[in-house]
Amino acid sequence: AQTVTQSQPEMSVQEAETVTLSCTYDTSESDYYLFWYKQPPSRQMILVIRQEAYKQQNATENRFSVNFQKAAKSFSLKISDSQLGDAAMYFCAYRAAYTGTASKLTFGTGTRLQVTL
Amino acid sequence: DTAVSQTPKYLVTQMGNDKSIKCEQNLGHDTMYWYKQDSKKFLKIMFSYNNKELIINETVPNRFSPKSPDKAHLNLHINSLELGDSAVYFCASSQGTGELNEQYFGPGTRLTVT
């Protein structure tokens, strides 16, 4: 079974600084997708960024980028120029690439990010 | 113009009661999901339907029964509610089950069982 581990329950960053959230996963599949979701206090789950395992190039979305190390099964999220609105729970998630029952997302336990002035 | 909506957003009820949570999506997606987020914020899949057919049924007590009357709706009925059922329940939808199909989440329903 696939597992996703986020070893940092809480992180703190100053406004305008850069922070990296860690995520490791375990799978025997060669093709899969990885995601970072943000959950602000409003509870809404918001997709931040996604990565296809077959792509070597790291995904980037504005201030958000990932460091995907397939061999190490590591998928960290870097937030640059942190803003107060980035404060939230961040969840790393895994999904196998094939269809059917594999469409479920397997989540890590989350990292609570605090942004300070 | 809400994409995935859930009703109610908050639900407080007593042990032993039966309750339902409704989910509707207007994205034209054919796959819908129910996830449970416990008090420690851990999110886990419960069920998934594709074109009204159940395709994922994780280890969930049979007091939980999903019902999909059509592709746009996936309701969750819970019988004989227990204290441990207190959680936030999220509905989600996606187009298809394969490839890089983003799952869109509803706002969640916070269920409190007293």
GROMACS .gro file of C-alpha atoms in nm, chain A residues 18-21 36 63-67 76-80:
model
   15
   18THR     CA    1   1.142   3.111   0.171
   19VAL     CA    2   1.030   2.789   0.334
   20THR     CA    3   1.047   2.424   0.228
   21LEU     CA    4   0.796   2.163   0.336
   36TRP     CA    5   0.038   1.958  -0.270
   63ARG     CA    6   0.591   3.135  -0.595
   64PHE     CA    7   0.544   2.760  -0.544
   65SER     CA    8   0.786   2.502  -0.673
   66VAL     CA    9   0.868   2.142  -0.597
   67ASN     CA   10   1.185   1.942  -0.565
   76SER     CA   11   0.920   1.882  -0.118
   77LEU     CA   12   0.736   2.210  -0.165
   78LYS     CA   13   0.920   2.540  -0.170
   79ILE     CA   14   0.729   2.861  -0.108
   80SER     CA   15   0.920   3.173  -0.205
   0.00000   0.00000   0.00000
